[in-house]
Coordinates of C-alpha atoms and ligand atoms in Angstrom, one line a residue:
M150 CA 25.2 0.4 -5.2
K151 CA 26.1 4.1 -4.1
D152 CA 23.9 5.9 -5.7
A153 CA 20.1 6.5 -6.3
V154 CA 19.1 5.4 -9.3
A155 CA 15.5 7.0 -10.3
T156 CA 13.6 6.2 -13.6
Y157 CA 11.4 7.8 -15.1
Y158 CA 9.1 7.3 -18.5
F159 CA 8.5 10.7 -20.1
R160 CA 7.4 12.3 -23.3
P161 CA 8.7 15.7 -24.9
K162 CA 6.8 18.2 -26.4
E163 CA 7.2 18.8 -29.9
G164 CA 10.6 20.7 -30.6
I165 CA 12.1 19.7 -27.8
T166 CA 15.0 16.2 -28.2
P167 CA 14.5 13.4 -25.6
E168 CA 18.4 14.5 -24.9
W169 CA 17.1 17.8 -23.8
A170 CA 14.8 16.8 -21.8
A171 CA 16.2 14.2 -19.6
Q172 CA 19.2 16.4 -19.2
A173 CA 16.9 18.9 -17.9
I174 CA 15.1 16.8 -15.1
A175 CA 18.9 15.9 -13.8
E176 CA 19.8 19.1 -13.7
E177 CA 16.4 20.8 -11.8
Q178 CA 16.7 17.7 -9.5
T179 CA 20.1 18.6 -8.3
T180 CA 22.1 21.2 -9.0
G181 CA 21.0 23.6 -12.2
T182 CA 18.1 25.5 -13.2
W183 CA 16.5 26.7 -16.5
T184 CA 19.5 28.9 -17.3
D185 CA 23.2 28.8 -16.7
I186 CA 24.1 30.7 -13.5
S187 CA 27.1 32.2 -12.3
T188 CA 26.6 30.5 -8.6
R189 CA 27.0 26.9 -10.1
E190 CA 30.7 26.5 -8.2
E191 CA 32.8 24.4 -9.3
Y192 CA 33.0 22.0 -5.9
V193 CA 29.0 22.0 -6.0
H194 CA 29.3 19.6 -9.8
Y195 CA 29.8 16.5 -7.5
L196 CA 26.2 17.1 -6.4
D197 CA 25.0 16.9 -10.4
G198 CA 22.6 14.0 -11.8
Q199 CA 23.9 11.8 -14.2
V200 CA 21.7 11.0 -17.3
E201 CA 21.6 7.1 -18.2
N202 CA 20.0 4.4 -20.0
L203 CA 18.0 6.8 -22.2
V204 CA 15.7 4.3 -24.5
Q205 CA 12.3 5.0 -26.6
S206 CA 9.5 3.7 -24.3
G207 CA 6.2 3.7 -26.6
T208 CA 4.9 7.1 -27.0
G209 CA 7.8 8.2 -25.4
Y210 CA 11.2 7.6 -23.7
Q211 CA 12.6 6.2 -20.6
V212 CA 15.6 7.1 -18.7
S213 CA 17.7 6.7 -15.4
I214 CA 19.1 9.5 -14.0
R215 CA 21.6 8.7 -11.2
Y216 CA 21.5 11.0 -7.5
P217 CA 24.7 10.8 -5.5
T218 CA 23.8 10.1 -2.2
E219 CA 25.5 13.2 -1.0
I220 CA 22.7 14.9 -2.1
F221 CA 20.0 13.5 0.4
E222 CA 19.6 14.2 4.0
I223 CA 19.5 10.8 5.8
G224 CA 16.7 9.5 7.0
N225 CA 14.4 12.8 5.9
I226 CA 11.9 11.2 4.0
P227 CA 10.1 14.7 2.8
Q228 CA 13.9 15.8 1.3
Y229 CA 13.9 12.5 -0.6
L230 CA 10.9 13.1 -2.1
S231 CA 11.8 16.5 -3.5
V232 CA 14.9 15.4 -5.2
F233 CA 13.3 12.1 -6.8
A234 CA 10.0 13.4 -7.4
G235 CA 10.0 17.1 -6.8
N236 CA 9.8 20.2 -9.2
L237 CA 10.2 18.1 -12.5
F238 CA 6.3 17.0 -13.4
G239 CA 5.6 20.7 -14.1
L240 CA 8.6 21.4 -16.5
S241 CA 6.6 22.8 -19.0
R242 CA 8.9 22.1 -22.3
I243 CA 7.9 18.2 -21.2
A244 CA 4.7 16.9 -21.8
A245 CA 4.4 14.3 -19.5
V246 CA 6.6 13.0 -17.1
R247 CA 6.5 9.7 -14.4
L248 CA 8.8 8.3 -11.8
L249 CA 8.6 4.4 -12.4
D250 CA 11.1 3.4 -9.7
V251 CA 13.8 4.2 -7.4
E252 CA 16.8 2.0 -6.3
F253 CA 18.1 2.8 -3.0
P254 CA 21.2 2.0 -1.4
K255 CA 21.5 1.0 2.0
E256 CA 22.7 4.3 3.3
L257 CA 19.1 5.8 2.9
I258 CA 17.6 3.0 4.6
P259 CA 18.2 3.9 8.1
Y260 CA 15.2 2.1 8.8
K261 CA 14.4 -0.7 10.5
G262 CA 10.8 -1.9 7.8
P263 CA 8.1 -3.3 9.3
K264 CA 8.5 -4.7 13.0
F265 CA 6.4 -8.1 12.0
G266 CA 6.0 -8.5 7.9
I267 CA 4.3 -11.3 6.0
E268 CA 6.0 -13.6 8.6
G269 CA 4.7 -12.0 12.0
V270 CA 1.2 -11.3 10.6
R271 CA 0.7 -15.0 10.0
K272 CA 2.3 -16.0 13.3
L273 CA -0.4 -13.7 15.1
V274 CA -3.0 -15.0 12.8
G275 CA -1.9 -18.8 13.3
T276 CA -1.5 -19.4 9.4
T277 CA 1.1 -20.8 7.4
D278 CA 0.9 -20.4 3.3
R279 CA -3.3 -19.4 2.2
P280 CA -4.2 -15.9 1.5
H281 CA -5.7 -14.2 4.7
V282 CA -9.3 -13.1 4.2
G283 CA -10.1 -9.6 5.7
T284 CA -13.1 -7.1 5.7
I285 CA -13.7 -2.8 5.9
I286 CA -16.9 -2.7 7.9
K287 CA -19.6 -1.3 5.2
P288 CA -21.2 1.2 5.2
K289 CA -17.9 3.0 5.7
V290 CA -19.6 5.5 7.9
G291 CA -22.8 5.9 9.7
L292 CA -22.9 2.8 11.8
N293 CA -22.7 3.5 15.9
P294 CA -20.2 2.0 17.6
E295 CA -22.5 -1.0 18.5
D296 CA -23.4 -2.1 15.3
T297 CA -19.6 -1.9 14.2
A298 CA -19.1 -4.3 16.8
S299 CA -22.3 -6.6 16.0
V300 CA -20.6 -6.3 11.9
A301 CA -17.3 -7.1 12.6
Y302 CA -18.5 -9.9 15.2
E303 CA -20.0 -11.6 12.7
A304 CA -17.5 -11.4 9.8
A305 CA -14.8 -12.6 12.8
I306 CA -17.2 -15.7 13.3
G307 CA -17.7 -15.8 9.6
G308 CA -14.2 -16.5 9.2
V309 CA -11.8 -13.7 8.0
D310 CA -8.7 -13.2 9.5
L311 CA -8.5 -9.1 9.4
I312 CA -11.1 -6.6 10.3
K313 CA -10.2 -3.3 9.0
D314 CA -12.0 0.7 9.2
D315 CA -12.5 2.1 6.0
E316 CA -10.7 5.4 5.4
T317 CA -13.3 8.0 5.8
L318 CA -13.8 6.6 9.2
T319 CA -11.1 7.9 11.8
D320 CA -12.9 9.8 15.1
Q321 CA -16.4 11.1 14.1
K322 CA -19.0 11.8 16.8
F323 CA -21.4 9.0 15.3
C324 CA -18.4 6.5 16.2
P325 CA -15.9 8.0 18.4
L326 CA -12.6 5.4 18.1
A327 CA -12.8 5.6 22.0
K328 CA -16.5 3.6 22.0
R329 CA -15.8 1.7 18.8
L330 CA -12.4 0.4 19.6
P331 CA -13.3 -1.6 22.8
L332 CA -16.4 -2.8 21.6
V333 CA -15.4 -4.6 18.6
M334 CA -12.1 -6.0 20.7
E335 CA -14.9 -7.1 23.1
K336 CA -16.3 -8.9 20.3
L337 CA -13.3 -10.0 18.7
D338 CA -12.6 -11.9 22.5
Q339 CA -15.0 -13.6 22.3
V340 CA -14.8 -15.1 18.7
K341 CA -11.0 -16.0 20.2
S342 CA -13.0 -18.2 23.1
Q343 CA -15.3 -19.6 20.8
T344 CA -12.9 -20.8 18.1
G345 CA -9.8 -20.1 19.3
R346 CA -9.1 -17.8 16.4
T347 CA -7.3 -14.6 17.0
V348 CA -9.0 -11.8 14.2
L349 CA -7.1 -8.6 13.7
Y350 CA -9.0 -5.2 13.9
A351 CA -7.2 -2.2 12.0
V352 CA -7.9 0.6 13.5
N353 CA -8.0 4.0 11.5
I354 CA -5.8 5.9 13.3
S355 CA -5.0 8.2 10.4
T356 CA -5.3 12.0 11.5
A357 CA -3.1 15.2 12.0
G358 CA 1.1 14.9 12.0
D359 CA 1.2 15.9 15.5
K360 CA -1.7 13.8 16.6
I361 CA -1.3 10.7 14.9
L362 CA 1.1 9.3 17.9
E363 CA -1.1 9.9 20.5
R364 CA -3.7 8.5 18.9
A365 CA -1.6 5.2 18.2
E366 CA -0.7 5.3 21.5
Q367 CA -4.4 5.3 23.1
A368 CA -5.8 2.8 20.6
K369 CA -2.9 0.7 22.0
E370 CA -4.0 1.0 25.4
M371 CA -7.6 0.6 24.8
G372 CA -6.4 -3.1 23.5
A373 CA -5.9 -2.3 19.6
N374 CA -3.9 -5.2 17.9
M375 CA -3.6 -3.3 14.5
L376 CA -3.5 0.1 13.4
M377 CA -4.3 1.3 10.3
I378 CA -2.3 4.5 8.4
D379 CA -3.7 6.1 5.2
V380 CA 0.3 6.7 3.6
I381 CA -0.7 9.2 1.2
V382 CA -2.9 11.5 2.8
C383 CA -1.1 11.1 6.1
G384 CA 2.3 11.4 4.9
F385 CA 5.0 8.8 4.7
D386 CA 6.9 9.8 7.7
A387 CA 3.5 9.0 9.6
I388 CA 4.3 5.3 9.1
R389 CA 7.8 6.0 10.6
V390 CA 6.6 7.5 13.7
V391 CA 4.0 5.2 14.8
A392 CA 6.7 2.1 13.8
E393 CA 9.8 3.3 15.5
D394 CA 7.8 4.4 18.8
P395 CA 8.7 1.1 20.8
S396 CA 5.6 0.8 23.2
I397 CA 3.4 0.3 20.0
N398 CA 4.8 -2.4 18.7
L399 CA 1.7 -2.8 16.6
P400 CA 1.0 -4.6 12.8
L401 CA 0.5 -1.7 10.8
H402 CA -1.9 -1.7 8.0
I403 CA -1.2 0.8 5.2
H404 CA -4.0 2.2 3.1
R405 CA -3.4 4.2 0.1
T406 CA -6.6 6.4 -0.6
M407 CA -5.5 9.0 -2.7
H408 CA -3.0 7.7 -5.1
A409 CA -4.9 7.1 -7.9
A410 CA -4.7 10.7 -8.7
I411 CA -0.9 10.5 -8.5
T412 CA -0.5 6.9 -9.7
R413 CA -3.6 5.9 -12.1
N414 CA -2.1 8.3 -15.4
R415 CA 0.4 6.1 -17.1
E416 CA 2.2 9.0 -18.8
H417 CA 2.2 11.7 -15.5
G418 CA 2.7 11.2 -11.9
I419 CA 4.6 8.6 -9.7
A420 CA 4.0 4.6 -9.8
M421 CA 3.1 3.0 -6.8
R422 CA 6.4 1.3 -6.9
P423 CA 8.7 3.7 -5.7
F424 CA 5.5 4.0 -2.6
C425 CA 5.8 0.3 -1.9
R426 CA 9.6 0.6 -1.0
L427 CA 9.3 3.8 0.9
V428 CA 6.3 1.9 2.7
R429 CA 8.2 -1.0 3.7
M430 CA 11.5 0.5 4.7
L431 CA 9.4 3.1 7.0
G432 CA 7.8 0.2 8.9
G433 CA 4.5 -0.8 7.0
D434 CA 2.9 -4.4 7.4
Q435 CA 0.8 -4.4 4.8
L436 CA 0.2 -2.6 2.0
H437 CA -2.3 -2.3 -0.5
T438 CA -1.4 -2.5 -4.0
G439 CA -4.8 -3.2 -6.2
T440 CA -6.5 -6.3 -7.2
V441 CA -6.4 -7.8 -10.3
S442 CA -10.3 -8.5 -10.8
G443 CA -11.8 -5.8 -8.7
K444 CA -13.3 -2.7 -8.9
M445 CA -10.2 -0.2 -9.3
E446 CA -8.2 0.4 -12.9
H447 CA -4.8 -1.4 -12.4
D448 CA -2.1 -2.3 -14.8
M449 CA -1.4 -6.1 -14.1
Q450 CA 2.7 -6.1 -14.6
E451 CA 2.6 -3.5 -12.6
L452 CA 0.3 -4.9 -10.0
I453 CA 3.0 -7.8 -10.2
G454 CA 5.6 -6.0 -9.8
D455 CA 4.8 -3.8 -7.3
N456 CA 3.5 -7.0 -5.0
R457 CA 7.3 -8.6 -5.7
T458 CA 8.5 -5.8 -4.8
L459 CA 7.1 -5.9 -1.2
T460 CA 7.7 -10.0 -1.2
H461 CA 10.7 -10.5 -2.5
P462 CA 14.0 -10.1 -0.2
W463 CA 15.4 -6.2 -0.2
H464 CA 17.9 -4.8 1.8
A465 CA 17.3 -7.3 4.8
L466 CA 13.9 -5.8 5.6
K467 CA 11.1 -8.1 6.3
S468 CA 8.4 -8.5 3.5
V469 CA 5.2 -6.1 3.5
F470 CA 1.6 -8.5 3.1
P471 CA 0.1 -6.6 -0.1
V472 CA -3.2 -6.2 0.7
A473 CA -5.9 -7.1 -2.7
S474 CA -9.2 -4.6 -2.1
G475 CA -11.7 -3.0 -4.1
G476 CA -14.8 -4.6 -5.3
L477 CA -13.3 -7.9 -4.7
H478 CA -16.1 -10.9 -4.4
P479 CA -15.6 -14.4 -4.2
G480 CA -15.9 -14.9 -7.7
G481 CA -12.7 -13.2 -8.0
V482 CA -10.5 -15.0 -5.6
A483 CA -9.2 -17.8 -7.5
D484 CA -7.9 -15.6 -10.4
E485 CA -6.3 -13.2 -7.2
I486 CA -4.5 -16.1 -6.3
K487 CA -3.5 -17.5 -9.7
T488 CA -1.6 -14.2 -10.8
L489 CA -0.7 -12.5 -7.1
G490 CA 0.1 -15.8 -5.2
S491 CA -0.7 -16.8 -1.7
D492 CA 1.3 -14.6 0.5
L493 CA -1.8 -12.3 0.0
I494 CA -4.8 -10.8 2.3
L495 CA -7.4 -11.1 0.1
Q496 CA -10.1 -8.0 1.2
A497 CA -13.8 -7.8 0.4
G498 CA -15.9 -5.0 1.9
G499 CA -18.9 -4.7 -0.7
G500 CA -18.2 -8.6 -1.5
I501 CA -19.1 -9.5 2.3
H502 CA -21.3 -7.1 3.8
G503 CA -23.2 -7.5 -0.1
H504 CA -23.8 -11.6 0.5
P505 CA -27.5 -12.5 0.0
D506 CA -27.5 -14.1 3.5
G507 CA -25.4 -11.5 5.2
T508 CA -22.1 -11.1 6.5
R509 CA -21.2 -13.8 8.3
A510 CA -22.4 -15.9 5.2
G511 CA -20.1 -13.8 3.3
A512 CA -17.0 -14.1 5.5
T513 CA -17.4 -18.3 5.5
A514 CA -18.0 -17.6 1.1
M515 CA -14.6 -15.4 1.0
R516 CA -12.9 -18.4 3.4
Q517 CA -14.7 -21.2 1.0
A518 CA -13.6 -19.7 -2.4
V519 CA -9.3 -19.2 -0.9
D520 CA -9.7 -23.0 0.4
A521 CA -11.1 -24.0 -3.4
A522 CA -8.4 -22.0 -5.2
M523 CA -5.7 -23.5 -2.6
E524 CA -7.0 -26.8 -3.7
E525 CA -7.1 -26.2 -7.0
I526 CA -11.2 -27.2 -7.6
P527 CA -13.4 -24.7 -9.6
L528 CA -15.0 -22.6 -7.4
V529 CA -18.1 -23.8 -9.0
T530 CA -17.5 -27.6 -7.9
Y531 CA -16.4 -27.0 -5.1
A532 CA -20.0 -24.4 -4.3
E533 CA -21.9 -27.3 -4.8
D534 CA -21.4 -28.7 -1.4
H535 CA -20.7 -25.5 -0.1
P536 CA -23.9 -22.9 0.1
E537 CA -22.6 -19.9 1.2
L538 CA -20.3 -19.6 -1.9
K539 CA -23.2 -20.8 -4.8
R540 CA -25.3 -17.8 -3.1
A541 CA -22.4 -15.8 -3.7
L542 CA -21.6 -17.2 -7.0
E543 CA -24.8 -16.8 -8.0
K544 CA -25.3 -13.2 -7.2
W545 CA -21.9 -11.8 -8.7
S546 CA -20.2 -14.3 -10.9
K547 CA -19.9 -18.1 -12.3
T548 CA -16.0 -18.3 -12.7
Ligands
CAP783 C1 -12.8 -1.6 -0.7 C2 -12.5 -0.4 0.0 C3 -11.1 0.5 -0.4 C4 -10.3 0.2 -1.6 C5 -9.8 0.9 -2.0 C6 -13.6 1.0 -0.8 O1 -14.5 -1.9 -0.4 O2 -12.5 -0.2 1.1 O3 -10.6 1.2 -0.1 O4 -10.3 -1.1 -2.1 O5 -8.6 0.4 -3.3 O6 -13.6 1.8 -0.2 O7 -13.4 0.7 -1.8 P1 -15.1 -2.8 -1.3 P2 -7.1 0.4 -3.6 O8 -14.7 -4.4 -1.0 O9 -16.7 -2.7 -1.0 O10 -14.8 -2.4 -2.8 O11 -6.9 -1.0 -2.1 O12 -6.4 0.0 -4.5 O13 -6.5 1.4 -2.7
MG784 MG1 -12.3 1.7 1.5

């Protein structure tokens, strides 16, 4: 494949033909504008966008726009986004437009992708095929470093594979990163010596563009074994900058706070799919894509396709671990695995720390739910001789 091909859903306003609207998008994003211009010289036309496969789709239309590779500055993600996902969203004669996916030619991916990927993260934790269980320390802000570390210990000893900061916790006064990180790592070392298990801690290094590398380096020096970046608020290049630094060499957990402002509307904005591709090419090792059963809005088919985009072969880049998170609890685990498969991280904040018997029991209940699902035993049956799971199901569900 030589060119990049972006697929859009769109709905023109009344009186506007789909052909006109599709052409307007192609021109706005490449060599044209709203009117004829005398400066569009003949030699410029090799950069024109081409309209392809215009078809009806629901109450609107779907179209592919072929963008010549030469229009891109190789390796400049902000520039890529300006082409696929720039002015077109504001064109007033088009009522709604949503970028659904982008096919990238190899030439536009001058990146190494994930350093660890699913296999590498599994190797660190010591698993082969079961889903990983993660937790977000809750409350998301407010705990001091000592209590954060205690909660991390309880979750780790209870059985989680991954602990992460929440998106709004970075380096505030009440819980400075330089205090929190060593204390959490100390607890995880303790868990390692007690159980032999390695538990990852994704410390949130999200910050201003000119500071993120420094923060990643500090975290590495302080013993971090995983880093978390919030990709939409930090910008996609934040992943690249950290992933490409040879001195860091840590797996990257990619959270996506604010994505729903862009992805949620089924008619307008950008679907999660292109973001999955960008995160994979830029070097994220695990990425939130949503849950089947949880609290956040989702489209099931899009979710399944997003997870495939992360896990199926693509341009020889390592796969990315999809993270199911948001309102998840042990009662939902079987459905998640059934629909999304076992190359999955099941992450629960409230669903672990809200367990009637506390964090440790909550973590154990999540692991028990995973074991039950992997053995294809109904949760309620498994819960009969697994008290932590039983208590969780009593609180949240009996499925
Ligand atoms: C989950 C979470 C995550 C969401 C984000 C939260 O906590 O920490 O940020 O999962 O959603 O703050 O809601 P709970 P997504 O387990 O307590 O719900 O992964 O879809 O971006
Ligand atoms: Mg959160």
